[in-house]
Short mmCIF file of C-alpha atoms in Angstrom, two decimals:
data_model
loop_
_atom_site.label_atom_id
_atom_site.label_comp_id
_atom_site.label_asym_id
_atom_site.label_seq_id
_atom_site.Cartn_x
_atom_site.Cartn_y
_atom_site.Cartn_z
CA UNK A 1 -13.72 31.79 1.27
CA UNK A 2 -13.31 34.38 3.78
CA UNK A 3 -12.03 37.72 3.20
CA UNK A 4 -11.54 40.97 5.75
CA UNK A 5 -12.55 44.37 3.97
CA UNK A 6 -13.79 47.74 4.19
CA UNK A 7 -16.65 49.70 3.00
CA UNK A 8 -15.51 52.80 4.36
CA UNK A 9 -12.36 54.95 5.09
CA UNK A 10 -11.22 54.88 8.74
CA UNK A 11 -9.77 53.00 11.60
CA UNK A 12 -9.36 49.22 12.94
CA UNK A 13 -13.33 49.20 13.66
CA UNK A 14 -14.39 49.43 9.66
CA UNK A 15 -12.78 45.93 8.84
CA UNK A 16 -15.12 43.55 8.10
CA UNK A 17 -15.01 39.50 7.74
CA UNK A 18 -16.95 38.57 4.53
CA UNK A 19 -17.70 35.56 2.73
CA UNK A 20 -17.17 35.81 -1.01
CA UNK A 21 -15.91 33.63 -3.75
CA UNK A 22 -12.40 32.46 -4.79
CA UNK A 23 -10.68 34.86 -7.45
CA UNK A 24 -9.78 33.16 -11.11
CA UNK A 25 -6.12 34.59 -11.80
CA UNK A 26 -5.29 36.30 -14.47
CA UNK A 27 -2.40 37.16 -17.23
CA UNK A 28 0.52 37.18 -14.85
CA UNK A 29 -0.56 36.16 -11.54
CA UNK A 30 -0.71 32.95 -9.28
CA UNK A 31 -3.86 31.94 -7.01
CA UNK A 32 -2.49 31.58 -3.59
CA UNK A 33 -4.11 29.52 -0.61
CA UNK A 34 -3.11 31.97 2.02
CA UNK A 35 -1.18 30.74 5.18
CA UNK A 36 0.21 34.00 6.40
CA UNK A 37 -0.33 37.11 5.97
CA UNK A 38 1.61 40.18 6.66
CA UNK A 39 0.46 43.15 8.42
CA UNK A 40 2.30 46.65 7.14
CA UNK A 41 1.93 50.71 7.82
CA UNK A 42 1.48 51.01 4.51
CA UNK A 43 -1.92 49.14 5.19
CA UNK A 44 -2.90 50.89 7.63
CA UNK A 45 -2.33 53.98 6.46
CA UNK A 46 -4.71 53.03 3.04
CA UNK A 47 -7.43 52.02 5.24
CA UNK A 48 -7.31 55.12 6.69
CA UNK A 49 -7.60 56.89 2.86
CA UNK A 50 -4.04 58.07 3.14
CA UNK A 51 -2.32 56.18 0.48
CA UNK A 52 -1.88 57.93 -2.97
CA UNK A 53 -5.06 59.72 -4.74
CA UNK A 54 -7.09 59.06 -1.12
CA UNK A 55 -6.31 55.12 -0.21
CA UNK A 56 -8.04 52.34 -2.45
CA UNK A 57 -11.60 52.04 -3.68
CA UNK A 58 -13.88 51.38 -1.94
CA UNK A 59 -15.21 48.49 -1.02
CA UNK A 60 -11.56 47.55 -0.72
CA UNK A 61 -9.51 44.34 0.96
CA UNK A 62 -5.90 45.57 2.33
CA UNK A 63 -3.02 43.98 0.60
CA UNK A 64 0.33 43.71 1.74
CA UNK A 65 2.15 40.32 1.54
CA UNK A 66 1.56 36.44 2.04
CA UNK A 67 2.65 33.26 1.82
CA UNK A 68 1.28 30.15 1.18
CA UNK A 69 0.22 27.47 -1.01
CA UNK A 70 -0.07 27.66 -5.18
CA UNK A 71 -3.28 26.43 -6.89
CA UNK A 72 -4.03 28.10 -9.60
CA UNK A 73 -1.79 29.73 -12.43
CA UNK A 74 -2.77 32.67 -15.01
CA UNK A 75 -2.83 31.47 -18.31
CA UNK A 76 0.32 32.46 -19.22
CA UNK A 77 2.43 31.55 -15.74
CA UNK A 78 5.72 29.85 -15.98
CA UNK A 79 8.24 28.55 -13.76
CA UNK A 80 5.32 27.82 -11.25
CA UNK A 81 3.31 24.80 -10.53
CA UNK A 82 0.16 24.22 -8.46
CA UNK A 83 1.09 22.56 -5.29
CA UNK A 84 4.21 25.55 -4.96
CA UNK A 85 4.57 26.91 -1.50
CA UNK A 86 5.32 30.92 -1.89
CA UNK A 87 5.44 34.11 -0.59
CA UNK A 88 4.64 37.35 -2.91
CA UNK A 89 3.99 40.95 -2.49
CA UNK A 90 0.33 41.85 -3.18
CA UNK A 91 -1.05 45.17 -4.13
CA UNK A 92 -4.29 44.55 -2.89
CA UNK A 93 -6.36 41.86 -1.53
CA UNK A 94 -4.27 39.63 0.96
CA UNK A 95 -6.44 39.57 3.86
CA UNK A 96 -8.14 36.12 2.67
CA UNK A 97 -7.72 32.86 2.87
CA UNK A 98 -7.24 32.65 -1.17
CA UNK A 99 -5.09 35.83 -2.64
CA UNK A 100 -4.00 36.94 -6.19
CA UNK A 101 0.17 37.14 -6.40
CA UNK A 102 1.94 38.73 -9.06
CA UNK A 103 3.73 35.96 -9.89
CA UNK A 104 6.99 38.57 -10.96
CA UNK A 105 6.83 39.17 -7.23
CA UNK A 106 6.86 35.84 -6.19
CA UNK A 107 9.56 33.36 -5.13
CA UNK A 108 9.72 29.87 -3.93
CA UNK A 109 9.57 29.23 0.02
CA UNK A 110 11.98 26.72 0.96
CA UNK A 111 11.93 23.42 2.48
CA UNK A 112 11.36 23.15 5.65
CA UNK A 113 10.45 26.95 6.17
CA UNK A 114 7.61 28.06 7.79
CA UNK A 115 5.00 30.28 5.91
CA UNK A 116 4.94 32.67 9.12
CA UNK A 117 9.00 32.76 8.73
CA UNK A 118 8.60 33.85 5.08
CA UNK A 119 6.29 36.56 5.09
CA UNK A 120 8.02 37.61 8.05
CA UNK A 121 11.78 37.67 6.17
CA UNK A 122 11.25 37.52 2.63
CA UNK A 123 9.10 41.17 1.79
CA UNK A 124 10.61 42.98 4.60
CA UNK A 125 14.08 41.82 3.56
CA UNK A 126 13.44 42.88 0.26
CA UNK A 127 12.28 45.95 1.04
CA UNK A 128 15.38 46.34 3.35
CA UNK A 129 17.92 45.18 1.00
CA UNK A 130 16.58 47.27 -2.04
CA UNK A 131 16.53 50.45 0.39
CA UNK A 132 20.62 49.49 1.30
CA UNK A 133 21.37 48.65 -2.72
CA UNK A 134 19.87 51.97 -3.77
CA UNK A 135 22.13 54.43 -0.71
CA UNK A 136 24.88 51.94 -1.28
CA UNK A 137 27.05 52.77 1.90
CA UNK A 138 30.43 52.36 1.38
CA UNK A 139 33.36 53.08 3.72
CA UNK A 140 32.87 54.29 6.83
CA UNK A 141 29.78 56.11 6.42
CA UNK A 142 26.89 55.88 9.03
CA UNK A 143 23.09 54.76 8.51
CA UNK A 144 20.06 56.05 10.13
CA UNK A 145 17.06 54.15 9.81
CA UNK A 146 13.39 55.33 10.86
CA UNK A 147 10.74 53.19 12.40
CA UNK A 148 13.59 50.69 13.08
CA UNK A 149 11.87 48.42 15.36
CA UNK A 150 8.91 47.41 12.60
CA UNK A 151 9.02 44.68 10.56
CA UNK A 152 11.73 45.83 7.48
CA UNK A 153 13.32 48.24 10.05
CA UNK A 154 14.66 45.36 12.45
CA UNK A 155 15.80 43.53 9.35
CA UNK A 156 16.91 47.03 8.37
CA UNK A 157 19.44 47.31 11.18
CA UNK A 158 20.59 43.65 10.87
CA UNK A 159 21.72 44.00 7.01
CA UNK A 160 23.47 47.19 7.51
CA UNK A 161 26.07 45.84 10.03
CA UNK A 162 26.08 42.84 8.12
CA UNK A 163 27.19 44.64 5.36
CA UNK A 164 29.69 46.63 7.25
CA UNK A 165 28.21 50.01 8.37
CA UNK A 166 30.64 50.78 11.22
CA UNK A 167 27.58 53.51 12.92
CA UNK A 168 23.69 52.07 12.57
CA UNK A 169 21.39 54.46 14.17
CA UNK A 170 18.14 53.50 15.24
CA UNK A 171 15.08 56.03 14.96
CA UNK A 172 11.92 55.15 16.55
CA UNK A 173 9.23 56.53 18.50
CA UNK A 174 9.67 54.75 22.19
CA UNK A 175 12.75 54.38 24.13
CA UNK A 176 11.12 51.07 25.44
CA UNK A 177 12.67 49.97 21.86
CA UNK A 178 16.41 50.42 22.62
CA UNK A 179 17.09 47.45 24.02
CA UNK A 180 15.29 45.36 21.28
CA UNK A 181 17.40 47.00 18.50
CA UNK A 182 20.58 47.20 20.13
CA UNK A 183 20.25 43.11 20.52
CA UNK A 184 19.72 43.38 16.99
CA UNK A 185 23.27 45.27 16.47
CA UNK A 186 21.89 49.59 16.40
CA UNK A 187 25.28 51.04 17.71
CA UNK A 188 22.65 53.82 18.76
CA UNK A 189 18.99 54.44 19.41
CA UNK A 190 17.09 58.25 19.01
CA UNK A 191 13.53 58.51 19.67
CA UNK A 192 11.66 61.24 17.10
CA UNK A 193 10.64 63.82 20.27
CA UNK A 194 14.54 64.11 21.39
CA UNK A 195 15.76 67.65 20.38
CA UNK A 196 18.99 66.41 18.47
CA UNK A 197 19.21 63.32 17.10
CA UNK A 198 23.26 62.97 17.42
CA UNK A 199 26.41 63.67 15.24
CA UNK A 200 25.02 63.72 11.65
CA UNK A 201 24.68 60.58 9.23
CA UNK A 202 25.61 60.08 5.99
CA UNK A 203 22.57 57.81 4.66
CA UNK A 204 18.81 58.06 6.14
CA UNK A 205 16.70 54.89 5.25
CA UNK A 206 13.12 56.50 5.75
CA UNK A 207 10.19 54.14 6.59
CA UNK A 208 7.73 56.41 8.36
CA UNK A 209 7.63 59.89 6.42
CA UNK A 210 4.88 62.23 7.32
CA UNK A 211 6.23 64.62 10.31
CA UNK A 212 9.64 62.57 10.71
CA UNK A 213 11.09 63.35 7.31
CA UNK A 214 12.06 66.70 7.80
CA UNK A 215 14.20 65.96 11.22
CA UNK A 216 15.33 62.61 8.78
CA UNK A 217 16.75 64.95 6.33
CA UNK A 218 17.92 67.37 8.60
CA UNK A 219 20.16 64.21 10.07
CA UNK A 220 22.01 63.90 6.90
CA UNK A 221 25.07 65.13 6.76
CA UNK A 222 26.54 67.67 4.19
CA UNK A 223 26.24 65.42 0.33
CA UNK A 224 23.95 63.00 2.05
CA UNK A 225 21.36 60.54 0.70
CA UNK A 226 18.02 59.70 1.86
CA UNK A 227 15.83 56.70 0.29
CA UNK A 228 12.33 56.77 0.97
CA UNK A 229 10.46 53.63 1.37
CA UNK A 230 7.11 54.09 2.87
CA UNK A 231 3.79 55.49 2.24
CA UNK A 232 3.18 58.65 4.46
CA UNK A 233 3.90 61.52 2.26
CA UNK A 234 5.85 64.22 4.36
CA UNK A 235 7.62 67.80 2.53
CA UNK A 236 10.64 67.85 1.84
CA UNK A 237 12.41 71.50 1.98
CA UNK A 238 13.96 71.73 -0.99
CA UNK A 239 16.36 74.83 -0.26
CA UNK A 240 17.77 71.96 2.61
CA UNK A 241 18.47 69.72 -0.37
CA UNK A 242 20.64 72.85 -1.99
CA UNK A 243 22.18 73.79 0.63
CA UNK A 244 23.05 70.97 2.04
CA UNK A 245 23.82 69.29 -1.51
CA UNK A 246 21.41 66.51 0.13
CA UNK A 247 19.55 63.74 -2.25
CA UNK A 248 16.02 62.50 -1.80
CA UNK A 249 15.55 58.57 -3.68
CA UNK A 250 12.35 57.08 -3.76
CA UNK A 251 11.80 53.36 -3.84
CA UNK A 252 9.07 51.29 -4.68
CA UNK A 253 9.60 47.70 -4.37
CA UNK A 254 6.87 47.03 -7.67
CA UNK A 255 9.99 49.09 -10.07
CA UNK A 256 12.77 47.87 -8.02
CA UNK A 257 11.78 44.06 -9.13
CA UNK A 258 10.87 44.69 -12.23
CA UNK A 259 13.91 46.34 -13.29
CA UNK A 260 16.51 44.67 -11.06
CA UNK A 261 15.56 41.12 -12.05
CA UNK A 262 18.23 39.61 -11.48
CA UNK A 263 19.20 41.48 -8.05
CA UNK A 264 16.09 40.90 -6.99
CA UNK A 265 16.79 37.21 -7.18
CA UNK A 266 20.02 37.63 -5.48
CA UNK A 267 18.55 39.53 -2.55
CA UNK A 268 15.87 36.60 -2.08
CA UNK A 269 19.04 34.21 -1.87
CA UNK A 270 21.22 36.17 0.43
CA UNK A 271 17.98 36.33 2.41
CA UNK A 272 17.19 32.76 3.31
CA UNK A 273 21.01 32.02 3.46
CA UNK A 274 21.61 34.61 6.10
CA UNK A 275 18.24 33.21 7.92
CA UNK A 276 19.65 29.85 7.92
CA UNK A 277 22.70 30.62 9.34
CA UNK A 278 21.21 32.47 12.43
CA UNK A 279 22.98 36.01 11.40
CA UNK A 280 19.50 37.51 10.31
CA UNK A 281 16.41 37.03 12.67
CA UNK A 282 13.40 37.51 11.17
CA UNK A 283 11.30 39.20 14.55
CA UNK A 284 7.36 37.86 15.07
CA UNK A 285 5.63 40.34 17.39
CA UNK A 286 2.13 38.31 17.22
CA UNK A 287 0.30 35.92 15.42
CA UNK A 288 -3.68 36.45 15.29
CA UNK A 289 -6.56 34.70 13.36
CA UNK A 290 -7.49 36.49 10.00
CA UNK A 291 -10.87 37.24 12.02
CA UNK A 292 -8.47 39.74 14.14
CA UNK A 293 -7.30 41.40 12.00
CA UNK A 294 -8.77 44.76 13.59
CA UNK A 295 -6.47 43.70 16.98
CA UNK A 296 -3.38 43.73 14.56
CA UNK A 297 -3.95 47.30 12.85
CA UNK A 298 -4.55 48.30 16.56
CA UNK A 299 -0.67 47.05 17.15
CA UNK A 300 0.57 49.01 14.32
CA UNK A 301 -1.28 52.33 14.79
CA UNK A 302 0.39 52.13 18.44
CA UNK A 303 3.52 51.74 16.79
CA UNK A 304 3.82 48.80 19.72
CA UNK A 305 5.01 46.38 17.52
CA UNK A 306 8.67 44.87 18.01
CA UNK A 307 9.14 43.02 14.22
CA UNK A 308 6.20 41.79 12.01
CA UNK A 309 2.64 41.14 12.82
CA UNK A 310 1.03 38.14 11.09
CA UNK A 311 -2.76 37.34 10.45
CA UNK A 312 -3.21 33.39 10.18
CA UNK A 313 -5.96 32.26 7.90
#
């Protein structure tokens, strides 16, 4: 099989295309013939050896999300078959044509969906959801949501108003975005150089981190809430949090599933049903060959992307 990885930390130009053998699954997992593959910051960012304790060891192959085709199970998978078409969160490894999916993470594409439509909906929709369930808005309080044009923060934006949020704010990093997001429903759009970011919020759902969480958390309103979702560190004052009587959440998606089984469940539901009835679009910014994936890192680190970048196998 063929598999992109990299034998050093740095940018687009250390991936490599390899061949190497097929992986045997383990305790717990399904063996996955890839036939999408999502692209995330969070990737990025590891290849880069800024993910937690330094990025992953090296040699490493970047892992995100896919979709695809079961055929193999662990020897202890149930409620799976060979010949299953799903989409999973991976924690390593999913830039191949065959991938290891914890099958806990997993859930059942369905008919007639695309593979590209799932990884594009199903993680980032998780993600988004999960982010939502944890602030719980209620009322009429207002959401701001960083890096709102990639691929959980369009979905993101969608879900909120869906749910009710009567003011969505849209953070990103180009006002070439606006018009994208307010299609998508964003009652407003900031950009992270603009010197105020408007009338305070009372929820900030934080996908970028790093520089932007300080002017995030300086958005929230007095007894605000911030949940943060994404893999670039950032310092949080903590005499802001006091004074403001502000709260910091962190979410992983790997806890959230594990110990909101059942929610979990409900969210992938609620996910294909809103897809199927045209109120959530799922964006696709570009679809390249697995061999490209350099080109698609490239489209991240600009922060050019409007939705999800895919790699096809």
């Amino acid at each position: 099989m063929r598999r992109v990885r990299f034998h050093a930390y740095g940018g687009p130009e250390v991936l490599r295309v390899e061949e190497a053998e097929a992986p045997v699954p383990g305790p717990g997992e399904l063996l996955v013939r890839t036939e999408a593959i999502g692209v995330t910051l969070p990737c990025v960012r590891r290849l880069r050896g800024d993910g937690k304790g330094g990025g992953d060891p090296l040699p490493g192959t970047p892992g995100g999300e896919i979709a695809g085709e079961v055929v193999a199970l662990g020897p202890d998978i149930t409620g799976f078959a060979v010949g299953d078409r799903v989409t999973s969160l991976t924690l390593t490894g999913s830039y191949t044509e065959f991938a290891l999916a914890p099958a806990f993470l997993a859930s059942r594409i369905p008919e007639g969906a695309s593979a590209v439509e799932a990884v594009a909906l199903v993680r980032s929709g998780h993600v988004a959801l999960a982010a939502l369930s944890t602030a719980a808005p209620r009322g009429a309080e207002s959401v701001l949501i960083t890096g709102a044009a990639s691929g959980t923060g369009h979905l993101a934006v969608q879900l909120a108003k869906l749910q009710g949020v009567p003011r969505v704010v849209a953070a990103v990093g180009s006002v070439a975005k606006a018009e994208f997001l307010k299609g998508l429903g964003a009652d407003e759009v900031v950009t992270y150089d603009q010197e105020s970011w408007g009338e305070p919020v009372d929820i900030v759902l934080d996908g970028v981190g790093g520089e932007v969480l300080p002017r995030a958390l300086a958005a929230l309103a007095e007894g605000g809430r911030l949940v943060f979702f994404n893999s670039g560190g950032g310092t949080v004052p903590a005499y802001e949090l006091l004074a403001g009587s502000k709260t910091v959440t962190g979410l992983t998606m790997r806890r959230f599933a594990a110990v909101h089984r059942e929610l979990y469940e409900q969210h992938r539901v609620q996910l294909w049903e809103l897809a199927r009835s045209g109120r959530l679009r799922a964006t696709v910014h570009a679809e390249l060959p697995l061999a490209e994936a350099a080109e698609a890192h490239e489209i991240i680190e600009a922060r050019a992307n409007l939705g999800k970048v895919v790699l096809r196998p």
